[in-house]
Each structure stands twice: as structure tokens, then as C-alpha cells.
C-alpha positions as a Markdown table, in Angstrom:
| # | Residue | x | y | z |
|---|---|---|---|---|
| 1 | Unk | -1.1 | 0.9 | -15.7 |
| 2 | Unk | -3.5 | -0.8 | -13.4 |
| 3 | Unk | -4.0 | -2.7 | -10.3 |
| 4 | Unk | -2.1 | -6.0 | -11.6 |
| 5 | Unk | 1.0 | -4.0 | -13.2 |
| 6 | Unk | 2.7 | -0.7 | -13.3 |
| 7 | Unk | 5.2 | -1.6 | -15.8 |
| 8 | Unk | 5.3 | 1.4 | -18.8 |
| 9 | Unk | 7.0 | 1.6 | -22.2 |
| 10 | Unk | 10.0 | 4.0 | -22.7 |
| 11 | Unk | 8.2 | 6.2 | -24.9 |
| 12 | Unk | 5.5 | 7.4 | -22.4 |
| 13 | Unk | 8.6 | 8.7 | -20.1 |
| 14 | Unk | 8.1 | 12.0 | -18.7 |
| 15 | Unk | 11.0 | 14.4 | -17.0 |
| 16 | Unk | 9.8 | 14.2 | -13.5 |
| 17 | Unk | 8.6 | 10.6 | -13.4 |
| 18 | Unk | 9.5 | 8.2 | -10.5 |
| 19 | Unk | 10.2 | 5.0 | -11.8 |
| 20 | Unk | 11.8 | 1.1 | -10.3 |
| 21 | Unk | 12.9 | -2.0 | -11.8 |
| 22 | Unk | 12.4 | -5.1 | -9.8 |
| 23 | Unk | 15.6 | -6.2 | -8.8 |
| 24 | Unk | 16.9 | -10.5 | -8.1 |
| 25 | Unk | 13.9 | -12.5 | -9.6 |
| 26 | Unk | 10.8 | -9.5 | -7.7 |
| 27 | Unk | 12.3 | -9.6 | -4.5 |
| 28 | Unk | 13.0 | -5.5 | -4.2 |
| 29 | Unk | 12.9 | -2.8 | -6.0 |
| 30 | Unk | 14.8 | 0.0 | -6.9 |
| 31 | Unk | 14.0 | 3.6 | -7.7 |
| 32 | Unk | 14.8 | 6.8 | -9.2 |
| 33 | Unk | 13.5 | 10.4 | -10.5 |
| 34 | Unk | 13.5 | 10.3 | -14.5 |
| 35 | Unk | 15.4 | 13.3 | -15.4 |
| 36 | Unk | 14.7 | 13.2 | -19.4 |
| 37 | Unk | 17.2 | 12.9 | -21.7 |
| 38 | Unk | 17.3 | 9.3 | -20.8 |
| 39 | Unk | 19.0 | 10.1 | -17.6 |
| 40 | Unk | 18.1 | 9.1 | -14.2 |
| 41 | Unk | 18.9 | 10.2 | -10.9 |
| 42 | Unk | 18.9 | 7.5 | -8.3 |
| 43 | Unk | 20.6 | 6.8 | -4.7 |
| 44 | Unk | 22.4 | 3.8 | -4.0 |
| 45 | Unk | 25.3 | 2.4 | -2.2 |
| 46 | Unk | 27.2 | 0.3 | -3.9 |
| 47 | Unk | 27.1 | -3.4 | -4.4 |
| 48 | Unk | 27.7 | -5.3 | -1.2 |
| 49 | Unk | 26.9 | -2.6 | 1.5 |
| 50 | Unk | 23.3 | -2.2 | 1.3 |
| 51 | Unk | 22.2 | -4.4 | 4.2 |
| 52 | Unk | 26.0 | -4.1 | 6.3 |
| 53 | Unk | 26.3 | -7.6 | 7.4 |
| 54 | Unk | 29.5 | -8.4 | 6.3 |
| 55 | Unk | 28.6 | -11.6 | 4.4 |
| 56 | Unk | 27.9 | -12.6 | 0.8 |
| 57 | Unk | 24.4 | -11.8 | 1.1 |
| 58 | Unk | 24.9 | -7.9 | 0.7 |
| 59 | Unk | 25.6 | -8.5 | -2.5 |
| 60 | Unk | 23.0 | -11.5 | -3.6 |
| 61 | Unk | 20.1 | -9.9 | -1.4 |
| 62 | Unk | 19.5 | -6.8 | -2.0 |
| 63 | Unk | 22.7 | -4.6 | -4.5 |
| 64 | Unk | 20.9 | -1.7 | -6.2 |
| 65 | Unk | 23.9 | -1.1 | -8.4 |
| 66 | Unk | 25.3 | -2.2 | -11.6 |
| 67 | Unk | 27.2 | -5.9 | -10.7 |
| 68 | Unk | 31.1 | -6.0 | -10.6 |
| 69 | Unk | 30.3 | -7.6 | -14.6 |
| 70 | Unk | 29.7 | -4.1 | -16.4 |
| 71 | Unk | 33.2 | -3.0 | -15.1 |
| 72 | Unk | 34.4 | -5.3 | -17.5 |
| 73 | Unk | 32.5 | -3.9 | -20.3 |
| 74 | Unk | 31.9 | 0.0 | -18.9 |
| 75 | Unk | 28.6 | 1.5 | -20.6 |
| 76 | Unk | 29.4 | 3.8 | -23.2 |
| 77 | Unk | 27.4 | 6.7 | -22.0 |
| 78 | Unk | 27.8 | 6.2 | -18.3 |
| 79 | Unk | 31.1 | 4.6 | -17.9 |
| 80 | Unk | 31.9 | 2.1 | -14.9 |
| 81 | Unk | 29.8 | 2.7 | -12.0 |
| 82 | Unk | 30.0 | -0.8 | -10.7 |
| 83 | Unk | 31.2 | 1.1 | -7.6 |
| 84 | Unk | 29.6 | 4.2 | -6.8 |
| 85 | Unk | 27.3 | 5.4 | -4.3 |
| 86 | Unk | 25.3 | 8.1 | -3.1 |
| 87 | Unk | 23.2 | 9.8 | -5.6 |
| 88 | Unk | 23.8 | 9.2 | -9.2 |
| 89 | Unk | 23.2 | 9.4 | -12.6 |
| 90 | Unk | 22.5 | 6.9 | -15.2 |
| 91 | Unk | 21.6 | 6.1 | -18.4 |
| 92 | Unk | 18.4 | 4.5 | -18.7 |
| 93 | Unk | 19.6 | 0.9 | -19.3 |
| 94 | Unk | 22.1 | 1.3 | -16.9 |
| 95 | Unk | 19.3 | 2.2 | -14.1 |
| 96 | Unk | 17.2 | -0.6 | -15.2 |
| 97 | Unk | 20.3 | -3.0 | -15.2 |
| 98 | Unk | 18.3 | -5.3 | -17.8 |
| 99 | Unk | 15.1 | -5.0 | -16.2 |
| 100 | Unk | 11.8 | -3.9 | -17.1 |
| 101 | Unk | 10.4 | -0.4 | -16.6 |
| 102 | Unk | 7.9 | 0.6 | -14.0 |
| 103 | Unk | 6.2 | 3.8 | -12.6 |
| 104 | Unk | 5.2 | 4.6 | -9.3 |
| 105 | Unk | 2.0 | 6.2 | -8.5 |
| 106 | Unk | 0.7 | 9.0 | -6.5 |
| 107 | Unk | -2.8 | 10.2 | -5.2 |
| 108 | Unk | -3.8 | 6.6 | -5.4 |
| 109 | Unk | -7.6 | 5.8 | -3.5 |
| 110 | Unk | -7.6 | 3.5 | -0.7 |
| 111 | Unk | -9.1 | 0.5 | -2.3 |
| 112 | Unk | -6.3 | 1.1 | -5.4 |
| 113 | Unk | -3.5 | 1.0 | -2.6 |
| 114 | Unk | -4.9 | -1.9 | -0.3 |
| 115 | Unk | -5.2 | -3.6 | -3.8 |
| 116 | Unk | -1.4 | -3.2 | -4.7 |
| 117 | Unk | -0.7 | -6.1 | -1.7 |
| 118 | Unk | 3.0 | -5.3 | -2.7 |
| 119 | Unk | 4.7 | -2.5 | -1.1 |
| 120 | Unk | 6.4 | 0.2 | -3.6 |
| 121 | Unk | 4.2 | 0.5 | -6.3 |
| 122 | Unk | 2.2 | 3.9 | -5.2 |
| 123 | Unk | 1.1 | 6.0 | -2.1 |
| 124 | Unk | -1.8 | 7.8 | -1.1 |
| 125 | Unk | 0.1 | 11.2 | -0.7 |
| 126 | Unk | -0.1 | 13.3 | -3.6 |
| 127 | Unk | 3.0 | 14.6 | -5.8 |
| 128 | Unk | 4.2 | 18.3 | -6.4 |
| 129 | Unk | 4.8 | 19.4 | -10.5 |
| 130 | Unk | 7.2 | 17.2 | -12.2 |
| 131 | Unk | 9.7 | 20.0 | -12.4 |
| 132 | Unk | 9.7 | 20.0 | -8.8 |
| 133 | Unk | 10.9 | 16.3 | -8.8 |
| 134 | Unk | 13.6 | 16.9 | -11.1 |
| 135 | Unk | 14.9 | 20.1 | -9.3 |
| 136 | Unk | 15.5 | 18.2 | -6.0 |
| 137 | Unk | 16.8 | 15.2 | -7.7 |
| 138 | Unk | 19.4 | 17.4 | -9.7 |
| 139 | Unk | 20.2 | 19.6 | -5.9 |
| 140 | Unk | 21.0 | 16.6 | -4.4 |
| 141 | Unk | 23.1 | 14.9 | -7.2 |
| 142 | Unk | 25.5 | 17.2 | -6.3 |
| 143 | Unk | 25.0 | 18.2 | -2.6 |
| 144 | Unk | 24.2 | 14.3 | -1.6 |
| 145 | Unk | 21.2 | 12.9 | 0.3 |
| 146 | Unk | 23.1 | 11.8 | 3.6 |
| 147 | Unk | 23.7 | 8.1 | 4.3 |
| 148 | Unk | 22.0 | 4.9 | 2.7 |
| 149 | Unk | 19.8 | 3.2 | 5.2 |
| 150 | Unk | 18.0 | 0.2 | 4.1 |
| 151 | Unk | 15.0 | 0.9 | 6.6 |
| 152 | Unk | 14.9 | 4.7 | 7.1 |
| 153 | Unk | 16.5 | 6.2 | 3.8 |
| 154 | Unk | 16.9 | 4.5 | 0.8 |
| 155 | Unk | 16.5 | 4.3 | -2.9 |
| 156 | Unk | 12.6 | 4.5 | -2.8 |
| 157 | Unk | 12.9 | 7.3 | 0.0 |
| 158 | Unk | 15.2 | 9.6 | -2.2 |
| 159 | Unk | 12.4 | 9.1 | -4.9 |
| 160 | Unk | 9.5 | 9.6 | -2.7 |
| 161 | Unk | 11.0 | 12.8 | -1.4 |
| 162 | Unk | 12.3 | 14.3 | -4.5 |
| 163 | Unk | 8.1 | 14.2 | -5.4 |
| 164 | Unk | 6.7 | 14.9 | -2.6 |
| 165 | Unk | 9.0 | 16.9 | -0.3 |
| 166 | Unk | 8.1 | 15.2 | 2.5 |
| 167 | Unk | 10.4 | 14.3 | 5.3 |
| 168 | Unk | 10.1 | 11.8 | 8.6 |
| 169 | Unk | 10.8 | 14.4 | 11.5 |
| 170 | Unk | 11.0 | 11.2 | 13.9 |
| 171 | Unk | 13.7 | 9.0 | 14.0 |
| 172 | Unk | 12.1 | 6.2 | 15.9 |
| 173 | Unk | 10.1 | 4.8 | 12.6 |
| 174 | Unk | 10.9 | 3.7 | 9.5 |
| 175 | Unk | 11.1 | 6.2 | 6.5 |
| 176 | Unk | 9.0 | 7.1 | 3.4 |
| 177 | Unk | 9.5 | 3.7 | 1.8 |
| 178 | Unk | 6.6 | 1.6 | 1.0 |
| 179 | Unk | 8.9 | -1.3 | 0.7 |
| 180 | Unk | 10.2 | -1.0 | 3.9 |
| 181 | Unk | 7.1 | -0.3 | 5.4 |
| 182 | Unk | 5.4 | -3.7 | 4.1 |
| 183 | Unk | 8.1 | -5.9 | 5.4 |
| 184 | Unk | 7.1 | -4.1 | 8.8 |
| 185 | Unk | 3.4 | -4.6 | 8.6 |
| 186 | Unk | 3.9 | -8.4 | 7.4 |
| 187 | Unk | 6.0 | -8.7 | 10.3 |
| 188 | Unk | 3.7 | -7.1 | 12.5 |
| 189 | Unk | 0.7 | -8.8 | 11.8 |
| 190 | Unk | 2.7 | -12.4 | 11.7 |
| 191 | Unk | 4.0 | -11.7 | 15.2 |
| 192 | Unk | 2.7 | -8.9 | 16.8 |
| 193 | Unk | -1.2 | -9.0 | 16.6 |
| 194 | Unk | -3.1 | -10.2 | 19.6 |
| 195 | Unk | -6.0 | -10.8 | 17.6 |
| 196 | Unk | -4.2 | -14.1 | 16.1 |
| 197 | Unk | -5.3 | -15.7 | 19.2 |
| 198 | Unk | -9.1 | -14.9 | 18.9 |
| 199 | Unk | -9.4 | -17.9 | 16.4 |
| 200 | Unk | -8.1 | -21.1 | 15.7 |
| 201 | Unk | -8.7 | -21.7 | 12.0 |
| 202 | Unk | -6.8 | -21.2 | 9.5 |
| 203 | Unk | -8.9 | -19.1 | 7.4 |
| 204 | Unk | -9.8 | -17.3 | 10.7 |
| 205 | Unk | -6.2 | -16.6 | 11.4 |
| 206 | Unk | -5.3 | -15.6 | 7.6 |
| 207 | Unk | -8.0 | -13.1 | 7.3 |
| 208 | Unk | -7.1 | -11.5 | 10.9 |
| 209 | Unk | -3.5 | -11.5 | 9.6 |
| 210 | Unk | -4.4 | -10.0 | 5.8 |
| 211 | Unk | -7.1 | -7.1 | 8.0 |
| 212 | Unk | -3.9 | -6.2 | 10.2 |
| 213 | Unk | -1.1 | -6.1 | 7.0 |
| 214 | Unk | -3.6 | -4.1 | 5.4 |
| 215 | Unk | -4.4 | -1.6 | 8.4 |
| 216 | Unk | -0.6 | -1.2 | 9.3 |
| 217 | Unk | 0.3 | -0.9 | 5.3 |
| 218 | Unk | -2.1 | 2.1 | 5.5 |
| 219 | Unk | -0.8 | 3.7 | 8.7 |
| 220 | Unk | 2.1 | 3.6 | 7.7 |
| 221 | Unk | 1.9 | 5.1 | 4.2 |
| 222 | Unk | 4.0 | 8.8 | 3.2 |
| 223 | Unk | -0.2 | 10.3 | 2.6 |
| 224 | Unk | -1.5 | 9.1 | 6.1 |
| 225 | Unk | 1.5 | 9.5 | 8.6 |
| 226 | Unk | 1.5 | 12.6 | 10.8 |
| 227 | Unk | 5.2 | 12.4 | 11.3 |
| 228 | Unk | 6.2 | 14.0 | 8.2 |
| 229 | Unk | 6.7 | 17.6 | 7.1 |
| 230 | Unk | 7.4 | 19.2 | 4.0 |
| 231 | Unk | 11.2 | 20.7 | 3.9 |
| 232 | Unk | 12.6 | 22.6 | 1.6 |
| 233 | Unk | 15.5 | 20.7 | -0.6 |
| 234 | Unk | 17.8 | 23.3 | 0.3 |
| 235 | Unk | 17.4 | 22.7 | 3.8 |
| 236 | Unk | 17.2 | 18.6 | 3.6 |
| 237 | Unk | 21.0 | 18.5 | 2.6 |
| 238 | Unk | 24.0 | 17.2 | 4.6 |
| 239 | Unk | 21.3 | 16.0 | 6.3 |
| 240 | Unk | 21.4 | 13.4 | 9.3 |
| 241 | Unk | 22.9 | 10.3 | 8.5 |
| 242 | Unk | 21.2 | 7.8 | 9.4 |
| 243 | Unk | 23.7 | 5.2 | 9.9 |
| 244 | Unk | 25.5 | 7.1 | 13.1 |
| 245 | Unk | 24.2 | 6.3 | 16.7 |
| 246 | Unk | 22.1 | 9.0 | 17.4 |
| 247 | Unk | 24.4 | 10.1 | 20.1 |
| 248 | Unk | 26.8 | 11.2 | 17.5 |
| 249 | Unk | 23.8 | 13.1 | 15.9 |
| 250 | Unk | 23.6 | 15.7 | 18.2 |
| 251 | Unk | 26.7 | 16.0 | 18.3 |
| 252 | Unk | 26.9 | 17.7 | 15.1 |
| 253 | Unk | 26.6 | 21.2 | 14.6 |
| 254 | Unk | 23.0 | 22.2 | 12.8 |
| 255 | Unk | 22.0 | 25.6 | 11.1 |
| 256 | Unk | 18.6 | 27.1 | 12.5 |
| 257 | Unk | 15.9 | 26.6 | 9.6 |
| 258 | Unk | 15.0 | 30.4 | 9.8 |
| 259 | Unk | 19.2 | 30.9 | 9.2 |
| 260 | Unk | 19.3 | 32.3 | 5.1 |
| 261 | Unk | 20.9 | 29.5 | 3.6 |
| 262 | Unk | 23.2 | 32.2 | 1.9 |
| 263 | Unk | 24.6 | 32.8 | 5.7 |
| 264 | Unk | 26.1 | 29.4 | 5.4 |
| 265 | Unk | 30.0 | 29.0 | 6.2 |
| 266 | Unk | 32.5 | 27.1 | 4.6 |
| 267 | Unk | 32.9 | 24.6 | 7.3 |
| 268 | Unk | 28.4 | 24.1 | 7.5 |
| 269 | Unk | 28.4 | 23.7 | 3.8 |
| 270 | Unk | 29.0 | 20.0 | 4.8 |
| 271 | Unk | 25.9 | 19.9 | 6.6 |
| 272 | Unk | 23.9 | 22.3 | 4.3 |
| 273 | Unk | 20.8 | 23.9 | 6.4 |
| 274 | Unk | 21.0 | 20.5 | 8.5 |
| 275 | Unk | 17.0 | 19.5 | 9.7 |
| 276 | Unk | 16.8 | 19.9 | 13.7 |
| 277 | Unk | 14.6 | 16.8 | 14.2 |
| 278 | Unk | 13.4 | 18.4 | 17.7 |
| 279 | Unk | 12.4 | 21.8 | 15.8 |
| 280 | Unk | 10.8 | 19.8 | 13.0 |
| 281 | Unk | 9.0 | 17.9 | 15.3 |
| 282 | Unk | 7.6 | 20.6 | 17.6 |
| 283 | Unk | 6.8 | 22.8 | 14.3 |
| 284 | Unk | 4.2 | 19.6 | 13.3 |
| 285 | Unk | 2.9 | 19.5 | 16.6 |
| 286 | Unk | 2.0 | 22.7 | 16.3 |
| 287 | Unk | 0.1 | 22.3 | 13.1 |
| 288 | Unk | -1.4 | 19.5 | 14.0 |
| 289 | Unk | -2.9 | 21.0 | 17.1 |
């Protein structure tokens, strides 16, 4: 473990672990909560529906799953799940679908994060017991994590939450992944900063573009944002999905968080102790202040 490389050998595994495999020659990642027994629980979507656009490059750019090639040869401990999606579990291989092993790190410093350039390697926020990872990670196996959003709730999300807890309470941002917040702060400081126009050279444009990724990266981070909250797992599921307008969103029926989750009927079970965004919201504000 150390600045230049996160990767891990099997044997140093621990229940409670959040781990990745770089995915398509480094250009993603995906994650998952190491549940021992050489089982993993990860959440994907399925080959060819991560990104939505209709086109070949679904598939090529950014699949999490097991390729349409091990439902010709099923693994013998996991069978075919060339075509699942939601949360899952796997066998270890299957997880790392030939890769290598990595683990992702909380309660980083500052200068250790800034010095990971690469987003989804480690935050600054810190993690809850390992026993608390594997406890959401097995809830929402079977109660689901709501729908896969490439930007706002993904693979690296699921992870992040399962050991941490913590949940966006704004839907105007991107989620808890450090992936998906890198892409934004590259974009950000190619585009977006003002400052580019201060200089003319090109070292004087690259370090006022590397000072702004760097800034935004940090910002942005799970451990710095003050849009999150910590919710209960029991109260995270059938939560929103993010895929639906959000006109749709309050359009369906929520449970109040101070509701006993024992209260709930058959027909809210779908929506298990659904987050109210707006209560969420005004709760943190209240903390904050």
C-alpha cells in the first residue's frame, strides 16, 4: 500500500474491506464490500446499460459485469451472471473478472489524497467497523440499493456507503464517488476556471489547471462535503432512484424517518423507510448551524 499503488494480495483480505479492480486497460474502476469467504458484494447493472446511450459503447466503455463470454463457460461457484444487476454476489475471481486486486482507503491526510491524482483510490472521510460494512452490504443484497447511476449512484457509491454510512441529501451534485467526482473537477478546471486567462504560458496555465483539479477534487470528496448525512441502512432502502425525473420522485409515497420501520406496510416495503431528501436536508442544516 502506498501513494503509487493500492493493489493487495488475497491473503491480507479482511471481511469488511472495500476493494476495485481496474476495469478496460485503467480506464474505471469497479468496487465492492469483501464479505469473507471469498464473497463479494458489489452493485452493477449489467453489461451494456451503464452509461444508457444506446450504442456499442455501453458495453466497451464502461460494463462492470462479467462479459457475455463466461455465459459460455458459467463459473462454478457463482454460476452465469453475465446478466444480472443490482446488488450481487460473487466469488472473488468473478468480481475481479481477471484483474488485479486493490483496496480503497479511508482516513487518508490531505497531502496522501491530493497525491492519489486518480480519483477512487481513498477519501478523507473516515470508515465505521468492518462489521458494519458487511452488515449493509448483506441488507442491501437483498433489499437492493435503488437504481444504477453512473454519476450519482454507482458501484464505488454502494461501497463508500456500505463503510461509511454516508448519504448525499442533495440531488443537484454528484454522489459519493471519487471517480465521478475527478472526471468533474478535470472538467471543471479544463473549462470552467477563470483563472486560465490570468496567464498565457503553458506552464502557467497547467499549474492553474493542476491548483483548480486539486481544490475541486478536495471539495468534493465524501470527508469534506457538507451535503451528506449519515442514514441508517434500514432507512436508505427502496430508496430514490436516481434514474426517474425528479418529478416522478415526489410523486412516490415516502415513510417519515421517525415512522418504526416495523410500522411498514406491505405495499411501502417496496420503498423501505424511503429518505425524504427535503427532511434530510433541513435536518443537516440544522446541525450545521
Amino acid at each position: 500500500m502506498g501513494v503509487f499503488s493500492n493493489k493487495i494480495s488475497r491473503d491480507t483480505l479482511k471481511a469488511g474491506d472495500h476493494i476495485y479492480s481496474w476495469r478496460n486497460a485503467y480506464l474505471y474502476s469497479h468496487h465492492g464490500i469483501y464479505a469473507g469467504d471469498g464473497k463479494v458484494i458489489h452493485f452493477t447493472r449489467g453489461p451494456g446499460q451503464e452509461i444508457g446511450t444506446g450504442t456499442f459503447l455501453d458495453n466497451v466503455i464502461f460494463s462492470s459485469s462479467p462479459s457475455s463470454d463466461h455465459a459460455k463457460c458459467p463459473c462454478p461457484v457463482c454460476g452465469d451472471q453475465s446478466k444480472l444487476s443490482g446488488v450481487i454476489s460473487s466469488c472473488l475471481d468473478c468480481f475481479l473478472w481477471e484483474g488485479e486486486l486493490y483496496l480503497f482507503e479511508y482516513g487518508v491526510s490531505h497531502i496522501f489524497f491530493l497525491a492519489k491524482a486518480r480519483g477512487g483510490t481513498c477519501t478523507l472521510a473516515p470508515a465505521d467497523p468492518p462489521e458494519d460494512a458487511v452488515s449493509r452490504a448483506s441488507f442491501l443484497l437483498e433489499k437492493g440499493f435503488g437504481g444504477y447511476n453512473i454519476f450519482k449512484n454507482n458501484c464505488e457509491d454502494f461501497a463508500i456507503y456500505c463503510k461509511t454510512g454516508l448519504l448525499v441529501v442533495t440531488d443537484i451534485s454528484v454522489g459519493r464517488s471519487g471517480q465521478a467526482t475527478a472526471f468533474v473537477a478535470a472538467l471543471s478546471a479544463v473549462v470552467s476556471s477563470p483563472l486560465r486567462f490570468l496567464t498565457t504560458s503553458f506552464p502557467g496555465l497547467t499549474a492553474v489547471g493542476c491548483g483548480m483539479y486539486c481544490v475541486s477534487r478536495v471539495v468534493s470528496d465524501i470527508g469534506m462535503r457538507r451535503d451528506v448525512m449519515k442514514v441508517p441502512v434500514e432507512r436508505l432502502v427502496g430508496r430514490i432512484d436516481l434514474d426517474q425525473p425528479a418529478k416522478q420522485e415526489k410523486l412516490v409515497n415516502h415513510i417519515d424517518l421517525d415512522q418504526p420501520a416495523e410500522t411498514v406496510t406491505t405495499e411501502q416495503e417496496r420503498l423501505v423507510a424511503r429518505v425524504d431528501l427535503d427532511q434530510l436536508a433541513k435536518t443537516a442544516t440544522c446541525k450545521q448551524d
